[in-house]
């Protein structure tokens, strides 16, 4: 977030004299408390200042980059989850290719008859299957998919930065977002998180910081 001159001056005053009340800050700037209220609210919400009742404002000692880093670390998967694209494990490779093309995704999540995550199929998996001499109309997707328990997945409560590290480390495009079924017999797919989702999160965060 880019601070205006008055907000920068407020920070300097609080650095030098904090803890200090809003009235005392207003006196030093020769302004009314009401005039300063929006600036103090912005600086407090952004994390530059902290406030305590009957004590006043004090400087947190954190730089803009430190505050941004803290904000990034707090973003959870739930905030940027997309709708999952799933196919039944009884579907053929041809049907899976059509679904991937029509939905414009890089990864399909395969579910069994109980609606639980059974496998994952990527573009590479489908490309390898289609390059063979076998008839893709007759090859079940469950023959070529990556199966449980060799699937990396995440939960809505996970932190987005941790998932970004996983995607980079494993060199994959996306993960299924899951929740445990009510009887704990499997994992239900409730979303997907991809490199695109993560890019969107950082772009939105940067946009907010520039406002």
PDB file of C-alpha atoms in Angstrom:
ATOM      1  CA  UNK A   1       0.000   0.000   0.000  1.00  0.00           C
ATOM      2  CA  UNK A   2       1.368   3.415  -0.989  1.00  0.00           C
ATOM      3  CA  UNK A   3       1.035   5.911   1.838  1.00  0.00           C
ATOM      4  CA  UNK A   4       0.209   9.544   1.292  1.00  0.00           C
ATOM      5  CA  UNK A   5       2.275  12.319   2.864  1.00  0.00           C
ATOM      6  CA  UNK A   6      -0.021  12.773   5.846  1.00  0.00           C
ATOM      7  CA  UNK A   7      -0.013   9.052   6.619  1.00  0.00           C
ATOM      8  CA  UNK A   8       3.789   9.010   6.417  1.00  0.00           C
ATOM      9  CA  UNK A   9       3.912  11.985   8.792  1.00  0.00           C
ATOM     10  CA  UNK A  10       1.582  10.193  11.226  1.00  0.00           C
ATOM     11  CA  UNK A  11       3.886   7.182  11.268  1.00  0.00           C
ATOM     12  CA  UNK A  12       6.893   9.410  11.997  1.00  0.00           C
ATOM     13  CA  UNK A  13       5.056  11.080  14.879  1.00  0.00           C
ATOM     14  CA  UNK A  14       4.037   7.740  16.377  1.00  0.00           C
ATOM     15  CA  UNK A  15       7.584   6.406  15.952  1.00  0.00           C
ATOM     16  CA  UNK A  16       8.998   9.350  17.870  1.00  0.00           C
ATOM     17  CA  UNK A  17       6.312   9.816  20.529  1.00  0.00           C
ATOM     18  CA  UNK A  18       4.310   6.611  20.818  1.00  0.00           C
ATOM     19  CA  UNK A  19       2.290   5.511  22.538  1.00  0.00           C
ATOM     20  CA  UNK A  20       0.369   8.618  21.628  1.00  0.00           C
ATOM     21  CA  UNK A  21      -3.340   9.393  21.464  1.00  0.00           C
ATOM     22  CA  UNK A  22      -5.222  10.423  18.357  1.00  0.00           C
ATOM     23  CA  UNK A  23      -5.867  13.845  19.864  1.00  0.00           C
ATOM     24  CA  UNK A  24      -2.138  14.387  20.446  1.00  0.00           C
ATOM     25  CA  UNK A  25      -1.342  13.374  16.859  1.00  0.00           C
ATOM     26  CA  UNK A  26      -4.028  15.753  15.585  1.00  0.00           C
ATOM     27  CA  UNK A  27      -2.575  18.584  17.695  1.00  0.00           C
ATOM     28  CA  UNK A  28       0.887  18.072  16.209  1.00  0.00           C
ATOM     29  CA  UNK A  29      -0.536  18.196  12.689  1.00  0.00           C
ATOM     30  CA  UNK A  30      -2.872  21.104  13.551  1.00  0.00           C
ATOM     31  CA  UNK A  31      -5.866  19.060  12.419  1.00  0.00           C
ATOM     32  CA  UNK A  32      -9.044  17.780  14.039  1.00  0.00           C
ATOM     33  CA  UNK A  33      -9.343  14.234  15.373  1.00  0.00           C
ATOM     34  CA  UNK A  34     -12.210  13.610  12.923  1.00  0.00           C
ATOM     35  CA  UNK A  35     -10.003  14.575   9.979  1.00  0.00           C
ATOM     36  CA  UNK A  36      -7.346  12.081  11.030  1.00  0.00           C
ATOM     37  CA  UNK A  37      -9.720   9.225  11.814  1.00  0.00           C
ATOM     38  CA  UNK A  38      -9.689   7.655   8.272  1.00  0.00           C
ATOM     39  CA  UNK A  39      -5.878   7.792   8.090  1.00  0.00           C
ATOM     40  CA  UNK A  40      -5.469   6.224  11.510  1.00  0.00           C
ATOM     41  CA  UNK A  41      -7.952   3.498  10.587  1.00  0.00           C
ATOM     42  CA  UNK A  42      -6.061   2.719   7.365  1.00  0.00           C
ATOM     43  CA  UNK A  43      -2.678   2.614   9.096  1.00  0.00           C
ATOM     44  CA  UNK A  44      -4.037   0.390  11.839  1.00  0.00           C
ATOM     45  CA  UNK A  45      -5.771  -2.041   9.468  1.00  0.00           C
ATOM     46  CA  UNK A  46      -2.665  -2.183   7.263  1.00  0.00           C
ATOM     47  CA  UNK A  47      -0.558  -3.110  10.284  1.00  0.00           C
ATOM     48  CA  UNK A  48       1.730  -0.085  10.436  1.00  0.00           C
ATOM     49  CA  UNK A  49       0.201   1.054  13.734  1.00  0.00           C
ATOM     50  CA  UNK A  50      -1.451  -0.695  16.618  1.00  0.00           C
ATOM     51  CA  UNK A  51      -3.872   0.855  19.072  1.00  0.00           C
ATOM     52  CA  UNK A  52      -4.750   0.076  22.657  1.00  0.00           C
ATOM     53  CA  UNK A  53      -7.677   1.552  24.599  1.00  0.00           C
ATOM     54  CA  UNK A  54      -6.661   4.296  27.041  1.00  0.00           C
ATOM     55  CA  UNK A  55      -3.038   3.979  25.855  1.00  0.00           C
ATOM     56  CA  UNK A  56      -2.987   5.230  22.291  1.00  0.00           C
ATOM     57  CA  UNK A  57      -1.234   4.400  19.043  1.00  0.00           C
ATOM     58  CA  UNK A  58       2.214   2.876  18.737  1.00  0.00           C
ATOM     59  CA  UNK A  59       4.385   1.854  15.819  1.00  0.00           C
ATOM     60  CA  UNK A  60       4.590  -1.869  15.099  1.00  0.00           C
ATOM     61  CA  UNK A  61       8.111  -1.606  13.723  1.00  0.00           C
ATOM     62  CA  UNK A  62       7.203  -3.526  10.584  1.00  0.00           C
ATOM     63  CA  UNK A  63       8.086  -2.454   7.061  1.00  0.00           C
ATOM     64  CA  UNK A  64       5.687  -2.605   4.136  1.00  0.00           C
ATOM     65  CA  UNK A  65       7.398  -5.735   2.788  1.00  0.00           C
ATOM     66  CA  UNK A  66       7.136  -7.448   6.174  1.00  0.00           C
ATOM     67  CA  UNK A  67       3.439  -6.654   6.385  1.00  0.00           C
ATOM     68  CA  UNK A  68       2.910  -7.956   2.845  1.00  0.00           C
ATOM     69  CA  UNK A  69       4.751 -11.171   3.681  1.00  0.00           C
ATOM     70  CA  UNK A  70       2.586 -11.675   6.754  1.00  0.00           C
ATOM     71  CA  UNK A  71      -0.534 -11.151   4.682  1.00  0.00           C
ATOM     72  CA  UNK A  72       0.588 -13.681   2.054  1.00  0.00           C
ATOM     73  CA  UNK A  73       1.268 -16.286   4.730  1.00  0.00           C
ATOM     74  CA  UNK A  74      -2.277 -15.927   6.077  1.00  0.00           C
ATOM     75  CA  UNK A  75      -4.102 -16.611   2.786  1.00  0.00           C
ATOM     76  CA  UNK A  76      -5.919 -19.932   2.860  1.00  0.00           C
ATOM     77  CA  UNK A  77      -6.850 -22.272   0.023  1.00  0.00           C
ATOM     78  CA  UNK A  78     -10.569 -21.648   0.608  1.00  0.00           C
ATOM     79  CA  UNK A  79     -10.216 -18.029  -0.526  1.00  0.00           C
ATOM     80  CA  UNK A  80      -9.148 -18.965  -4.065  1.00  0.00           C
ATOM     81  CA  UNK A  81     -10.572 -22.433  -4.687  1.00  0.00           C
ATOM     82  CA  UNK A  82     -12.087 -23.120  -8.136  1.00  0.00           C
ATOM     83  CA  UNK A  83     -14.790 -25.585  -9.062  1.00  0.00           C
ATOM     84  CA  UNK A  84     -13.360 -29.082  -9.625  1.00  0.00           C
ATOM     85  CA  UNK A  85     -13.695 -30.941 -12.906  1.00  0.00           C
ATOM     86  CA  UNK A  86     -14.349 -34.616 -12.219  1.00  0.00           C
ATOM     87  CA  UNK A  87     -15.074 -37.753 -14.217  1.00  0.00           C
ATOM     88  CA  UNK A  88     -16.187 -41.176 -13.084  1.00  0.00           C
ATOM     89  CA  UNK A  89     -13.589 -43.933 -12.946  1.00  0.00           C
ATOM     90  CA  UNK A  90     -15.757 -45.851 -15.416  1.00  0.00           C
ATOM     91  CA  UNK A  91     -15.247 -43.191 -18.117  1.00  0.00           C
ATOM     92  CA  UNK A  92     -13.028 -43.909 -21.114  1.00  0.00           C
ATOM     93  CA  UNK A  93      -9.844 -42.082 -22.009  1.00  0.00           C
ATOM     94  CA  UNK A  94     -11.685 -40.557 -24.972  1.00  0.00           C
ATOM     95  CA  UNK A  95     -14.422 -39.188 -22.686  1.00  0.00           C
ATOM     96  CA  UNK A  96     -11.773 -37.810 -20.331  1.00  0.00           C
ATOM     97  CA  UNK A  97      -9.972 -36.054 -23.207  1.00  0.00           C
ATOM     98  CA  UNK A  98     -13.255 -34.494 -24.335  1.00  0.00           C
ATOM     99  CA  UNK A  99     -13.993 -33.299 -20.796  1.00  0.00           C
ATOM    100  CA  UNK A 100     -10.520 -31.800 -20.403  1.00  0.00           C
ATOM    101  CA  UNK A 101     -10.841 -29.977 -23.730  1.00  0.00           C
ATOM    102  CA  UNK A 102     -14.353 -28.668 -23.105  1.00  0.00           C
ATOM    103  CA  UNK A 103     -13.605 -27.553 -19.535  1.00  0.00           C
ATOM    104  CA  UNK A 104     -10.187 -26.144 -20.480  1.00  0.00           C
ATOM    105  CA  UNK A 105      -8.340 -27.606 -17.496  1.00  0.00           C
ATOM    106  CA  UNK A 106      -4.965 -29.261 -17.095  1.00  0.00           C
ATOM    107  CA  UNK A 107      -5.964 -31.943 -14.594  1.00  0.00           C
ATOM    108  CA  UNK A 108      -8.999 -34.169 -14.137  1.00  0.00           C
ATOM    109  CA  UNK A 109     -10.011 -35.648 -10.811  1.00  0.00           C
ATOM    110  CA  UNK A 110     -11.377 -39.174 -10.985  1.00  0.00           C
ATOM    111  CA  UNK A 111     -14.062 -40.269  -8.547  1.00  0.00           C
ATOM    112  CA  UNK A 112     -15.466 -43.713  -7.785  1.00  0.00           C
ATOM    113  CA  UNK A 113     -19.119 -44.755  -7.533  1.00  0.00           C
ATOM    114  CA  UNK A 114     -19.221 -43.442  -3.940  1.00  0.00           C
ATOM    115  CA  UNK A 115     -18.109 -39.989  -5.080  1.00  0.00           C
ATOM    116  CA  UNK A 116     -14.702 -40.310  -3.428  1.00  0.00           C
ATOM    117  CA  UNK A 117     -11.378 -39.297  -4.958  1.00  0.00           C
ATOM    118  CA  UNK A 118      -9.900 -42.324  -6.717  1.00  0.00           C
ATOM    119  CA  UNK A 119      -7.354 -40.862  -9.082  1.00  0.00           C
ATOM    120  CA  UNK A 120      -5.932 -37.952 -11.040  1.00  0.00           C
ATOM    121  CA  UNK A 121      -5.228 -37.669 -14.770  1.00  0.00           C
ATOM    122  CA  UNK A 122      -3.074 -34.951 -16.280  1.00  0.00           C
ATOM    123  CA  UNK A 123      -2.615 -33.765 -19.855  1.00  0.00           C
ATOM    124  CA  UNK A 124       0.537 -35.865 -20.068  1.00  0.00           C
ATOM    125  CA  UNK A 125      -1.330 -38.990 -18.938  1.00  0.00           C
ATOM    126  CA  UNK A 126      -3.989 -38.543 -21.598  1.00  0.00           C
ATOM    127  CA  UNK A 127      -1.448 -37.660 -24.281  1.00  0.00           C
ATOM    128  CA  UNK A 128       0.566 -40.811 -23.582  1.00  0.00           C
ATOM    129  CA  UNK A 129      -2.579 -42.945 -23.763  1.00  0.00           C
ATOM    130  CA  UNK A 130      -3.717 -41.390 -27.048  1.00  0.00           C
ATOM    131  CA  UNK A 131      -0.317 -41.893 -28.716  1.00  0.00           C
ATOM    132  CA  UNK A 132      -0.482 -45.683 -28.422  1.00  0.00           C
ATOM    133  CA  UNK A 133      -2.113 -48.072 -30.854  1.00  0.00           C
ATOM    134  CA  UNK A 134      -4.929 -48.913 -28.477  1.00  0.00           C
ATOM    135  CA  UNK A 135      -8.441 -47.638 -29.091  1.00  0.00           C
ATOM    136  CA  UNK A 136      -8.967 -44.808 -26.597  1.00  0.00           C
ATOM    137  CA  UNK A 137     -12.727 -45.342 -26.790  1.00  0.00           C
ATOM    138  CA  UNK A 138     -12.246 -48.643 -25.004  1.00  0.00           C
ATOM    139  CA  UNK A 139      -9.506 -47.789 -22.478  1.00  0.00           C
ATOM    140  CA  UNK A 140     -10.952 -46.975 -19.022  1.00  0.00           C
ATOM    141  CA  UNK A 141      -9.496 -43.871 -17.419  1.00  0.00           C
ATOM    142  CA  UNK A 142      -8.730 -45.889 -14.283  1.00  0.00           C
ATOM    143  CA  UNK A 143      -6.070 -47.784 -16.253  1.00  0.00           C
ATOM    144  CA  UNK A 144      -3.894 -44.715 -16.815  1.00  0.00           C
ATOM    145  CA  UNK A 145      -4.719 -42.443 -13.857  1.00  0.00           C
ATOM    146  CA  UNK A 146      -2.532 -41.895 -10.821  1.00  0.00           C
ATOM    147  CA  UNK A 147      -4.220 -43.725  -7.984  1.00  0.00           C
ATOM    148  CA  UNK A 148      -4.646 -43.197  -4.297  1.00  0.00           C
ATOM    149  CA  UNK A 149      -2.592 -43.113  -2.126  1.00  0.00           C
ATOM    150  CA  UNK A 150      -0.125 -41.599  -4.612  1.00  0.00           C
ATOM    151  CA  UNK A 151      -2.189 -38.436  -5.030  1.00  0.00           C
ATOM    152  CA  UNK A 152      -1.223 -35.109  -3.502  1.00  0.00           C
ATOM    153  CA  UNK A 153      -4.250 -33.204  -2.265  1.00  0.00           C
ATOM    154  CA  UNK A 154      -5.066 -30.348   0.081  1.00  0.00           C
ATOM    155  CA  UNK A 155      -7.814 -29.017   2.333  1.00  0.00           C
ATOM    156  CA  UNK A 156      -9.549 -25.640   2.357  1.00  0.00           C
ATOM    157  CA  UNK A 157      -7.874 -24.842   5.678  1.00  0.00           C
ATOM    158  CA  UNK A 158      -4.361 -25.201   4.224  1.00  0.00           C
ATOM    159  CA  UNK A 159      -2.272 -22.128   3.508  1.00  0.00           C
ATOM    160  CA  UNK A 160      -1.940 -21.082  -0.123  1.00  0.00           C
ATOM    161  CA  UNK A 161       1.792 -20.441   0.179  1.00  0.00           C
ATOM    162  CA  UNK A 162       2.367 -24.041   1.323  1.00  0.00           C
ATOM    163  CA  UNK A 163       0.426 -25.317  -1.697  1.00  0.00           C
ATOM    164  CA  UNK A 164       2.490 -23.102  -3.993  1.00  0.00           C
ATOM    165  CA  UNK A 165       5.644 -24.775  -2.658  1.00  0.00           C
ATOM    166  CA  UNK A 166       4.108 -28.200  -3.321  1.00  0.00           C
ATOM    167  CA  UNK A 167       3.133 -27.349  -6.906  1.00  0.00           C
ATOM    168  CA  UNK A 168       6.628 -26.052  -7.633  1.00  0.00           C
ATOM    169  CA  UNK A 169       8.390 -28.918  -5.891  1.00  0.00           C
ATOM    170  CA  UNK A 170       6.329 -31.648  -7.570  1.00  0.00           C
ATOM    171  CA  UNK A 171       6.102 -29.792 -10.896  1.00  0.00           C
ATOM    172  CA  UNK A 172       2.347 -30.241 -11.182  1.00  0.00           C
ATOM    173  CA  UNK A 173      -0.360 -27.857 -12.353  1.00  0.00           C
ATOM    174  CA  UNK A 174      -2.957 -28.293  -9.646  1.00  0.00           C
ATOM    175  CA  UNK A 175      -4.286 -30.190  -6.656  1.00  0.00           C
ATOM    176  CA  UNK A 176      -7.722 -31.433  -5.681  1.00  0.00           C
ATOM    177  CA  UNK A 177      -9.193 -29.674  -2.670  1.00  0.00           C
ATOM    178  CA  UNK A 178     -10.894 -32.314  -0.547  1.00  0.00           C
ATOM    179  CA  UNK A 179     -12.837 -32.916   2.623  1.00  0.00           C
ATOM    180  CA  UNK A 180     -13.245 -36.133   4.545  1.00  0.00           C
ATOM    181  CA  UNK A 181     -16.551 -37.917   4.004  1.00  0.00           C
ATOM    182  CA  UNK A 182     -18.990 -38.063   6.896  1.00  0.00           C
ATOM    183  CA  UNK A 183     -18.135 -41.681   7.676  1.00  0.00           C
ATOM    184  CA  UNK A 184     -14.418 -41.067   7.012  1.00  0.00           C
ATOM    185  CA  UNK A 185     -14.402 -43.731   4.295  1.00  0.00           C
ATOM    186  CA  UNK A 186     -12.839 -41.524   1.660  1.00  0.00           C
ATOM    187  CA  UNK A 187     -12.144 -38.027   0.406  1.00  0.00           C
ATOM    188  CA  UNK A 188     -14.741 -35.920  -1.371  1.00  0.00           C
ATOM    189  CA  UNK A 189     -13.493 -33.469  -4.005  1.00  0.00           C
ATOM    190  CA  UNK A 190     -14.826 -29.993  -3.215  1.00  0.00           C
ATOM    191  CA  UNK A 191     -12.563 -27.834  -5.381  1.00  0.00           C
ATOM    192  CA  UNK A 192      -9.280 -27.408  -7.144  1.00  0.00           C
ATOM    193  CA  UNK A 193      -6.291 -25.153  -6.615  1.00  0.00           C
ATOM    194  CA  UNK A 194      -3.948 -24.473  -9.512  1.00  0.00           C
ATOM    195  CA  UNK A 195      -1.007 -22.298 -10.472  1.00  0.00           C
ATOM    196  CA  UNK A 196      -3.552 -19.966 -12.078  1.00  0.00           C
ATOM    197  CA  UNK A 197      -5.442 -19.626  -8.774  1.00  0.00           C
ATOM    198  CA  UNK A 198      -2.226 -18.791  -6.974  1.00  0.00           C
ATOM    199  CA  UNK A 199      -1.226 -16.250  -9.626  1.00  0.00           C
ATOM    200  CA  UNK A 200      -4.669 -14.639  -9.256  1.00  0.00           C
ATOM    201  CA  UNK A 201      -4.215 -14.458  -5.486  1.00  0.00           C
ATOM    202  CA  UNK A 202      -0.885 -12.656  -5.744  1.00  0.00           C
ATOM    203  CA  UNK A 203      -2.156 -10.281  -8.454  1.00  0.00           C
ATOM    204  CA  UNK A 204      -5.170  -9.355  -6.297  1.00  0.00           C
ATOM    205  CA  UNK A 205      -2.950  -8.894  -3.278  1.00  0.00           C
ATOM    206  CA  UNK A 206      -0.559  -6.655  -5.207  1.00  0.00           C
ATOM    207  CA  UNK A 207      -3.525  -4.657  -6.535  1.00  0.00           C
ATOM    208  CA  UNK A 208      -4.849  -4.148  -3.013  1.00  0.00           C
ATOM    209  CA  UNK A 209      -1.412  -2.991  -1.848  1.00  0.00           C
ATOM    210  CA  UNK A 210      -1.325  -0.349  -4.580  1.00  0.00           C
ATOM    211  CA  UNK A 211      -4.737   1.111  -3.726  1.00  0.00           C
TER     212      UNK A 211
END
